[in-house]
């Protein structure tokens, strides 16, 4: 499917940058346009792929290009004030050629966390195309303010978008990695999963006609349709699993194999177990698959290793697992690749322990912050209080 990507804040911009690198490395282009919005000049300068003219600096009057310092209320305010600047960049996109907007943001900071929901509301008011969000949750070790920001942003963002796709940094961090290299690796993981899904809905592999290619409308129907007012179709998470196979260009063995020798049973069993692995393994946002409302299974890999029966079995398994009748399935053929994979999109998940935990910690952080503020005010008052015996200068 064709997307207009908008990266909000530092994390959002870096992930969109990575999407652009991925999009040009594969031969199915799903990025129609990419914009980066930030209140920090240096973050915009650090991007490699987003075109210069599509980098929008907001909040200059308030923060002079220095960012909002993890204050997401300020992030929302400066976005509101400078929405015309962002609209100016969006006006250059041929919106009639896109299937959806995707706003990408880290939810723990200030600019993306506060600004992304404001932009989602704005876009949903103006355009009929669906507006999706890709929200990144902070690690649990980042501290109270990031958790509080993320919980408040999540609560707001989810109602302003047609679906909120979520990636949890906490579930994907590895011990012993520096923050910088950790994010680079995580960003590649993000882009591989979401990129494969969006590219699947944009198949253009010439004469390789798959048995049942996934269409962008199937992704949109799974995520939730744009009805012009956002209106929350809930939260989505993605699973992915793959296995190396021998591709047709891999030498003698395969060159002797004819169409009729295609091992239907192996391909079917492989795909069924990949769908299970993908659903029950590490999701972008860990969640109980049984709580999903809708789902989509996409089989990827060399067309000679994909069969309709495999997708159908995987789809049926997911139907049983979720108890949902709205599980779609299809192929994304990748000629010449040596991996067969299964992407599982679970939409409308409600059993998400990480969100419950995030909200709980955020409520505690909010209470602590209020108490500390109140105490600090009292302490300050008593610090300067002289019992009325000293006059102020003016
Ligand atoms: N996956 C991923 N997460 C990131 C990356 N950079 C930051 N984050 C996460 O995103 C959160 C928000 O950080 P930023 O995107 O830097 O914040 P911002 O939106 O630019 O806002 P301010 O810096 O406060 O103006 C952090 O708490 C991290 O959890 C990144 O490159 N990849």
Short mmCIF file of C-alpha atoms and ligand atoms in Angstrom, two decimals:
data_model
loop_
_atom_site.label_atom_id
_atom_site.label_comp_id
_atom_site.label_asym_id
_atom_site.label_seq_id
_atom_site.Cartn_x
_atom_site.Cartn_y
_atom_site.Cartn_z
CA UNK A 1 0.00 0.00 0.00
CA UNK A 2 1.15 3.53 -0.66
CA UNK A 3 1.88 5.53 2.46
CA UNK A 4 2.65 9.10 3.39
CA UNK A 5 5.02 8.72 6.34
CA UNK A 6 5.34 11.47 8.90
CA UNK A 7 8.07 11.05 11.51
CA UNK A 8 7.38 13.18 14.58
CA UNK A 9 10.22 13.90 17.03
CA UNK A 10 13.64 12.27 17.07
CA UNK A 11 12.59 8.61 17.24
CA UNK A 12 9.85 9.19 14.64
CA UNK A 13 12.28 10.90 12.25
CA UNK A 14 14.93 8.20 12.60
CA UNK A 15 12.42 5.41 12.01
CA UNK A 16 11.02 7.14 8.92
CA UNK A 17 14.61 7.59 7.69
CA UNK A 18 15.09 3.82 8.13
CA UNK A 19 11.81 3.13 6.29
CA UNK A 20 13.14 5.13 3.33
CA UNK A 21 16.39 3.12 3.29
CA UNK A 22 14.38 -0.11 3.40
CA UNK A 23 11.95 1.06 0.73
CA UNK A 24 14.73 1.80 -1.73
CA UNK A 25 16.47 -1.53 -0.99
CA UNK A 26 13.45 -3.65 -1.93
CA UNK A 27 11.76 -3.56 -5.31
CA UNK A 28 8.26 -2.84 -4.03
CA UNK A 29 7.95 0.82 -3.15
CA UNK A 30 5.37 1.61 -0.48
CA UNK A 31 6.58 5.07 0.55
CA UNK A 32 4.91 7.75 -1.54
CA UNK A 33 6.21 10.61 0.60
CA UNK A 34 8.16 11.10 3.81
CA UNK A 35 8.13 14.11 6.11
CA UNK A 36 9.99 14.72 9.38
CA UNK A 37 8.66 17.16 11.99
CA UNK A 38 10.66 18.25 15.02
CA UNK A 39 11.19 21.12 17.46
CA UNK A 40 14.94 20.43 17.55
CA UNK A 41 17.11 21.62 14.66
CA UNK A 42 19.92 19.11 15.30
CA UNK A 43 17.54 16.13 15.16
CA UNK A 44 16.33 17.23 11.71
CA UNK A 45 19.90 17.78 10.53
CA UNK A 46 20.86 14.26 11.64
CA UNK A 47 18.53 12.55 9.16
CA UNK A 48 20.00 10.89 6.08
CA UNK A 49 17.12 10.13 3.73
CA UNK A 50 14.17 12.45 4.36
CA UNK A 51 14.42 15.19 1.68
CA UNK A 52 15.53 18.57 3.06
CA UNK A 53 12.38 20.30 1.87
CA UNK A 54 10.29 17.80 3.85
CA UNK A 55 11.94 18.57 7.19
CA UNK A 56 9.67 20.84 9.19
CA UNK A 57 10.89 22.75 12.25
CA UNK A 58 8.11 23.69 14.65
CA UNK A 59 7.98 25.69 17.88
CA UNK A 60 10.80 28.05 16.91
CA UNK A 61 9.09 31.00 18.60
CA UNK A 62 8.89 29.10 21.90
CA UNK A 63 11.95 26.83 22.03
CA UNK A 64 14.31 28.33 19.43
CA UNK A 65 15.11 25.02 17.78
CA UNK A 66 16.23 23.31 21.00
CA UNK A 67 13.43 20.76 21.44
CA UNK A 68 10.77 20.70 24.14
CA UNK A 69 12.79 18.66 26.66
CA UNK A 70 10.36 15.80 27.23
CA UNK A 71 7.47 18.21 27.98
CA UNK A 72 4.72 16.68 25.89
CA UNK A 73 2.11 19.31 26.77
CA UNK A 74 4.50 21.84 25.23
CA UNK A 75 4.98 19.43 22.31
CA UNK A 76 1.22 19.46 21.73
CA UNK A 77 1.03 23.27 22.08
CA UNK A 78 3.77 24.06 19.58
CA UNK A 79 2.27 21.57 17.11
CA UNK A 80 -1.12 23.24 17.43
CA UNK A 81 0.48 26.66 16.91
CA UNK A 82 2.55 25.59 13.87
CA UNK A 83 0.14 23.16 12.22
CA UNK A 84 0.15 25.33 9.07
CA UNK A 85 3.89 24.73 8.65
CA UNK A 86 3.28 20.96 8.68
CA UNK A 87 0.28 21.31 6.38
CA UNK A 88 2.54 23.20 3.95
CA UNK A 89 4.72 20.08 3.58
CA UNK A 90 1.67 17.80 3.32
CA UNK A 91 0.25 20.02 0.57
CA UNK A 92 3.13 18.91 -1.65
CA UNK A 93 2.12 15.23 -1.36
CA UNK A 94 -0.16 13.84 -4.08
CA UNK A 95 -2.66 12.69 -1.43
CA UNK A 96 -4.96 11.13 -4.07
CA UNK A 97 -2.17 8.60 -4.71
CA UNK A 98 -1.79 7.39 -1.12
CA UNK A 99 -3.79 4.73 0.69
CA UNK A 100 -3.08 6.04 4.18
CA UNK A 101 -1.05 8.36 6.39
CA UNK A 102 1.27 6.83 8.96
CA UNK A 103 2.47 9.06 11.81
CA UNK A 104 5.51 7.60 13.58
CA UNK A 105 6.58 8.79 17.05
CA UNK A 106 8.35 7.77 20.23
CA UNK A 107 5.72 8.22 22.92
CA UNK A 108 8.01 8.81 25.88
CA UNK A 109 9.53 12.17 24.84
CA UNK A 110 7.97 15.57 24.29
CA UNK A 111 7.75 16.55 20.63
CA UNK A 112 6.50 13.29 19.10
CA UNK A 113 4.55 12.24 22.17
CA UNK A 114 2.59 15.50 22.32
CA UNK A 115 2.58 16.44 18.64
CA UNK A 116 1.60 13.16 16.95
CA UNK A 117 -1.95 13.06 18.38
CA UNK A 118 -2.49 16.74 17.42
CA UNK A 119 -1.40 16.03 13.84
CA UNK A 120 -3.56 12.88 13.67
CA UNK A 121 -6.64 14.86 14.67
CA UNK A 122 -5.80 17.54 12.10
CA UNK A 123 -5.30 15.04 9.24
CA UNK A 124 -8.46 13.13 10.10
CA UNK A 125 -10.45 16.35 9.93
CA UNK A 126 -9.15 17.20 6.46
CA UNK A 127 -8.61 13.92 4.61
CA UNK A 128 -10.74 10.84 4.02
CA UNK A 129 -7.69 8.56 3.83
CA UNK A 130 -7.09 6.54 7.00
CA UNK A 131 -4.62 8.00 9.48
CA UNK A 132 -2.60 5.35 11.29
CA UNK A 133 -0.11 5.80 14.11
CA UNK A 134 3.06 3.87 14.84
CA UNK A 135 3.81 4.55 18.49
CA UNK A 136 7.02 3.44 20.21
CA UNK A 137 6.79 2.76 23.95
CA UNK A 138 9.81 3.64 26.13
CA UNK A 139 11.89 1.11 28.04
CA UNK A 140 10.83 0.55 31.66
CA UNK A 141 14.28 1.75 32.78
CA UNK A 142 13.84 5.19 31.19
CA UNK A 143 12.13 6.60 34.24
CA UNK A 144 8.88 8.09 35.48
CA UNK A 145 8.57 11.10 33.19
CA UNK A 146 8.94 8.97 30.03
CA UNK A 147 6.41 6.46 31.33
CA UNK A 148 3.97 9.22 32.27
CA UNK A 149 4.41 10.88 28.86
CA UNK A 150 3.89 7.58 27.06
CA UNK A 151 0.76 6.69 29.03
CA UNK A 152 -0.84 10.09 28.44
CA UNK A 153 0.16 10.15 24.77
CA UNK A 154 -1.13 6.59 24.25
CA UNK A 155 -4.50 7.47 25.79
CA UNK A 156 -4.83 10.45 23.45
CA UNK A 157 -3.22 9.11 20.27
CA UNK A 158 -5.28 5.89 20.18
CA UNK A 159 -8.49 7.92 19.88
CA UNK A 160 -7.17 10.23 17.17
CA UNK A 161 -5.95 7.56 14.73
CA UNK A 162 -7.79 4.90 12.77
CA UNK A 163 -5.47 2.32 14.35
CA UNK A 164 -2.44 2.56 16.58
CA UNK A 165 0.32 0.12 15.68
CA UNK A 166 2.58 -0.26 18.67
CA UNK A 167 6.21 -1.21 19.15
CA UNK A 168 7.53 -1.71 22.67
CA UNK A 169 11.21 -0.80 23.07
CA UNK A 170 11.18 -2.63 26.38
CA UNK A 171 10.38 -6.00 24.84
CA UNK A 172 13.12 -5.58 22.24
CA UNK A 173 16.13 -4.25 24.16
CA UNK A 174 19.17 -6.45 24.62
CA UNK A 175 21.49 -6.48 27.59
CA UNK A 176 24.94 -4.97 27.09
CA UNK A 177 24.01 -2.80 24.11
CA UNK A 178 24.66 0.95 24.05
CA UNK A 179 21.56 3.11 23.67
CA UNK A 180 22.67 4.31 20.22
CA UNK A 181 23.52 0.98 18.64
CA UNK A 182 20.52 -0.53 20.43
CA UNK A 183 18.16 1.92 18.72
CA UNK A 184 19.77 1.32 15.32
CA UNK A 185 19.17 -2.42 15.66
CA UNK A 186 15.64 -1.92 17.05
CA UNK A 187 14.78 0.50 14.24
CA UNK A 188 15.78 -2.12 11.68
CA UNK A 189 13.55 -4.66 13.44
CA UNK A 190 10.67 -2.17 13.36
CA UNK A 191 11.12 -1.38 9.71
CA UNK A 192 11.53 -5.00 8.65
CA UNK A 193 8.21 -5.99 10.20
CA UNK A 194 6.07 -2.99 9.32
CA UNK A 195 7.87 -2.55 5.99
CA UNK A 196 7.16 -6.14 4.93
CA UNK A 197 3.51 -5.69 5.82
CA UNK A 198 3.08 -2.44 3.90
CA UNK A 199 5.13 -3.64 0.94
CA UNK A 200 2.94 -6.76 0.80
CA UNK A 201 -0.02 -4.61 -0.08
CA UNK A 202 1.88 -3.06 -2.97
CA UNK A 203 3.01 -6.09 -4.97
CA UNK A 204 4.54 -5.38 -8.32
CA UNK A 205 6.60 -8.40 -9.20
CA UNK A 206 6.03 -8.47 -12.93
CA UNK A 207 5.11 -11.89 -14.20
CA UNK A 208 5.21 -13.64 -10.82
CA UNK A 209 1.53 -13.80 -10.16
CA UNK A 210 1.01 -15.30 -6.72
CA UNK A 211 -1.98 -17.43 -5.93
CA UNK A 212 -3.59 -14.89 -3.63
CA UNK A 213 -1.64 -11.68 -3.33
CA UNK A 214 -2.44 -9.43 -0.39
CA UNK A 215 -4.12 -6.22 -1.42
CA UNK A 216 -3.87 -2.88 0.36
CA UNK A 217 -7.62 -3.05 1.04
CA UNK A 218 -7.03 -6.19 3.11
CA UNK A 219 -4.53 -4.35 5.28
CA UNK A 220 -6.88 -1.38 5.60
CA UNK A 221 -9.85 -3.60 6.46
CA UNK A 222 -7.80 -5.38 9.11
CA UNK A 223 -6.50 -2.17 10.65
CA UNK A 224 -9.78 -0.33 10.37
CA UNK A 225 -11.19 1.91 7.75
CA UNK A 226 -10.68 5.64 7.64
CA UNK A 227 -14.04 7.24 8.18
CA UNK A 228 -12.73 10.74 8.41
CA UNK A 229 -12.76 11.01 12.18
CA UNK A 230 -10.16 8.61 13.51
CA UNK A 231 -12.33 7.08 16.12
CA UNK A 232 -10.09 4.37 17.42
CA UNK A 233 -10.14 0.94 15.89
CA UNK A 234 -7.82 0.02 18.69
CA UNK A 235 -4.29 -1.21 18.95
CA UNK A 236 -2.33 -3.51 16.66
CA UNK A 237 0.73 -5.66 17.05
CA UNK A 238 2.77 -7.64 14.54
CA UNK A 239 4.57 -10.96 14.68
CA UNK A 240 7.10 -12.28 12.20
CA UNK A 241 8.92 -15.58 11.81
CA UNK A 242 11.03 -16.90 8.95
CA UNK A 243 13.01 -19.92 7.84
CA UNK A 244 15.80 -20.32 5.28
CA UNK A 245 14.90 -22.37 2.21
CA UNK A 246 16.69 -23.28 -0.99
CA UNK A 247 15.79 -20.78 -3.66
CA UNK A 248 15.42 -21.73 -7.32
CA UNK A 249 18.70 -20.10 -8.20
CA UNK A 250 20.49 -22.21 -5.58
CA UNK A 251 22.03 -24.78 -7.88
CA UNK A 252 21.52 -28.23 -9.23
CA UNK A 253 19.03 -29.67 -6.84
CA UNK A 254 16.37 -27.11 -7.53
CA UNK A 255 17.03 -26.91 -11.26
CA UNK A 256 15.99 -30.57 -11.51
CA UNK A 257 12.78 -29.91 -9.66
CA UNK A 258 9.69 -29.43 -11.79
CA UNK A 259 6.40 -27.82 -10.90
CA UNK A 260 4.80 -31.20 -10.31
CA UNK A 261 7.49 -32.18 -7.82
CA UNK A 262 6.63 -29.20 -5.60
CA UNK A 263 6.35 -30.62 -2.15
CA UNK A 264 2.92 -29.42 -1.17
CA UNK A 265 3.01 -31.07 2.25
CA UNK A 266 6.34 -29.50 3.31
CA UNK A 267 5.30 -26.03 2.17
CA UNK A 268 1.96 -26.31 3.97
CA UNK A 269 3.48 -27.57 7.22
CA UNK A 270 6.22 -24.98 7.11
CA UNK A 271 3.78 -22.11 6.67
CA UNK A 272 1.44 -23.38 9.38
CA UNK A 273 4.24 -23.59 11.91
CA UNK A 274 5.64 -20.18 10.86
CA UNK A 275 2.22 -18.60 11.48
CA UNK A 276 2.14 -20.17 14.97
CA UNK A 277 5.71 -19.08 15.73
CA UNK A 278 4.99 -15.59 14.52
CA UNK A 279 1.82 -15.26 16.63
CA UNK A 280 3.13 -16.89 19.79
CA UNK A 281 6.69 -15.50 19.58
CA UNK A 282 7.87 -11.97 20.23
CA UNK A 283 5.28 -9.48 18.98
CA UNK A 284 6.07 -5.79 18.39
CA UNK A 285 3.79 -5.24 21.39
CA UNK A 286 3.46 -8.39 23.51
CA UNK A 287 -0.25 -9.23 23.73
CA UNK A 288 -2.55 -12.19 24.04
CA UNK A 289 -3.49 -13.09 20.46
CA UNK A 290 -6.79 -14.52 21.67
CA UNK A 291 -7.94 -10.99 22.48
CA UNK A 292 -7.54 -9.76 18.85
CA UNK A 293 -10.57 -8.59 16.97
CA UNK A 294 -9.24 -9.04 13.44
CA UNK A 295 -6.13 -10.51 11.88
CA UNK A 296 -4.10 -10.83 8.69
CA UNK A 297 -1.66 -13.58 7.74
CA UNK A 298 0.87 -12.79 5.01
CA UNK A 299 3.13 -15.51 3.59
CA UNK A 300 6.37 -14.11 2.15
CA UNK A 301 9.24 -15.68 0.27
CA UNK A 302 10.14 -17.26 -3.08
CA UNK A 303 6.92 -18.07 -4.97
CA UNK A 304 8.04 -21.66 -5.59
CA UNK A 305 7.86 -22.24 -1.82
CA UNK A 306 4.47 -20.61 -1.24
CA UNK A 307 1.17 -22.39 -1.62
CA UNK A 308 -2.42 -21.47 -1.03
CA UNK A 309 -2.98 -24.37 1.32
CA UNK A 310 -0.23 -23.19 3.68
CA UNK A 311 -1.75 -19.73 4.01
CA UNK A 312 -5.21 -21.22 4.39
CA UNK A 313 -4.10 -23.59 7.19
CA UNK A 314 -2.26 -20.76 8.97
CA UNK A 315 -5.30 -18.53 8.59
CA UNK A 316 -7.59 -21.21 10.00
CA UNK A 317 -5.27 -21.77 12.94
CA UNK A 318 -5.38 -18.02 13.71
CA UNK A 319 -9.15 -18.06 13.43
CA UNK A 320 -9.30 -20.80 16.06
CA UNK A 321 -6.74 -19.06 18.24
CA UNK A 322 -8.55 -15.70 18.22
CA UNK A 323 -12.11 -16.93 17.87
CA UNK A 324 -12.47 -14.16 15.26
CA UNK A 325 -14.20 -14.64 11.91
CA UNK A 326 -12.28 -11.69 10.46
CA UNK A 327 -8.92 -13.28 9.72
CA UNK A 328 -7.63 -12.52 6.25
CA UNK A 329 -4.73 -14.18 4.46
CA UNK A 330 -2.57 -13.84 1.36
CA UNK A 331 0.88 -13.98 -0.23
CA UNK A 332 3.69 -11.56 -0.78
CA UNK A 333 5.96 -13.34 -3.28
CA UNK A 334 9.65 -12.40 -3.15
CA UNK A 335 11.41 -14.07 -6.09
CA UNK A 336 15.05 -14.96 -5.50
CA UNK A 337 14.86 -14.65 -1.70
CA UNK A 338 16.10 -17.55 0.40
CA UNK A 339 13.67 -17.15 3.30
CA UNK A 340 10.05 -18.07 3.70
CA UNK A 341 8.30 -15.99 6.34
CA UNK A 342 4.95 -15.33 7.94
CA UNK A 343 3.78 -11.92 9.07
CA UNK A 344 0.82 -11.90 11.41
CA UNK A 345 -1.02 -8.64 12.03
CA UNK A 346 -3.26 -8.76 15.10
CA UNK A 347 -5.65 -5.84 15.24
CA UNK A 348 -7.82 -4.65 18.11
CA UNK A 349 -5.90 -6.52 20.81
CA UNK A 350 -7.16 -5.78 24.32
CA UNK A 351 -5.22 -8.11 26.59
CA UNK A 352 -1.94 -6.19 26.75
CA UNK A 353 -0.20 -6.46 30.14
CA UNK A 354 2.47 -3.91 29.14
CA UNK A 355 -0.15 -1.17 28.66
CA UNK A 356 -1.75 -1.97 32.02
CA UNK A 357 1.67 -1.80 33.68
CA UNK A 358 2.56 1.44 31.85
CA UNK A 359 -0.67 3.05 33.03
CA UNK A 360 -0.20 1.87 36.60
CA UNK A 361 3.35 3.24 36.80
CA UNK A 362 2.20 6.47 35.13
CA UNK A 363 -0.60 6.99 37.67
CA UNK A 364 1.92 6.53 40.48
CA UNK A 365 4.37 8.89 38.76
CA UNK A 366 1.62 11.49 38.30
CA UNK A 367 0.64 11.28 42.00
CA UNK A 368 4.26 11.47 43.11
CA UNK A 369 4.89 14.47 40.83
CA UNK A 370 1.83 16.29 42.22
CA UNK A 371 2.85 15.57 45.81
CA UNK A 372 6.43 16.65 45.20
CA UNK A 373 5.26 19.86 43.52
CA UNK A 374 2.88 20.65 46.38
CA UNK A 375 5.59 19.94 48.97
CA UNK A 376 8.14 22.03 47.06
CA UNK A 377 5.66 24.96 46.99
CA UNK A 378 5.10 24.69 50.75
CA UNK A 379 8.83 24.40 51.43
CA UNK A 380 9.55 27.41 49.25
CA UNK A 381 6.83 29.43 50.95
CA UNK A 382 8.33 28.67 54.35
CA UNK A 383 11.84 29.39 53.03
CA UNK A 384 10.95 32.97 52.09
CA UNK A 385 8.45 33.52 54.87
CA UNK A 386 9.72 35.93 57.53
CA UNK A 387 6.47 36.07 59.45
CA UNK A 388 5.71 39.52 58.02
CA UNK A 389 8.72 41.11 59.72
CA UNK A 390 10.69 41.93 56.59
CA UNK A 391 9.49 44.16 53.69
CA UNK A 392 10.05 43.13 50.07
CA UNK A 393 12.07 45.52 47.94
CA UNK A 394 9.14 46.23 45.54
N1 LIG B 1 12.92 2.57 18.74
C1 LIG B 1 13.48 3.76 19.00
N2 LIG B 1 13.10 4.47 20.05
C2 LIG B 1 13.70 5.66 20.28
C3 LIG B 1 14.71 6.18 19.45
N3 LIG B 1 15.10 7.38 19.95
C4 LIG B 1 14.34 7.60 21.05
N4 LIG B 1 13.49 6.57 21.26
C5 LIG B 1 12.40 6.43 22.24
O1 LIG B 1 11.52 7.50 22.02
C6 LIG B 1 11.27 8.21 23.20
C7 LIG B 1 11.10 9.66 22.82
O2 LIG B 1 12.34 10.22 22.47
P1 LIG B 1 12.55 11.26 21.31
O3 LIG B 1 11.93 10.79 20.06
O4 LIG B 1 14.02 11.55 21.30
O5 LIG B 1 11.75 12.54 21.84
P2 LIG B 1 11.18 13.75 20.97
O6 LIG B 1 9.85 13.39 20.45
O7 LIG B 1 12.19 14.18 19.95
O8 LIG B 1 10.93 14.88 22.08
P3 LIG B 1 11.95 15.89 22.81
O9 LIG B 1 13.34 15.37 22.60
O10 LIG B 1 11.52 15.85 24.23
O11 LIG B 1 11.72 17.22 22.18
C8 LIG B 1 12.39 7.84 24.14
O12 LIG B 1 11.91 7.81 25.43
C9 LIG B 1 12.79 6.45 23.68
O13 LIG B 1 11.99 5.46 24.32
C10 LIG B 1 15.08 5.41 18.31
O14 LIG B 1 15.94 5.75 17.49
N5 LIG B 1 14.43 4.21 18.14
#
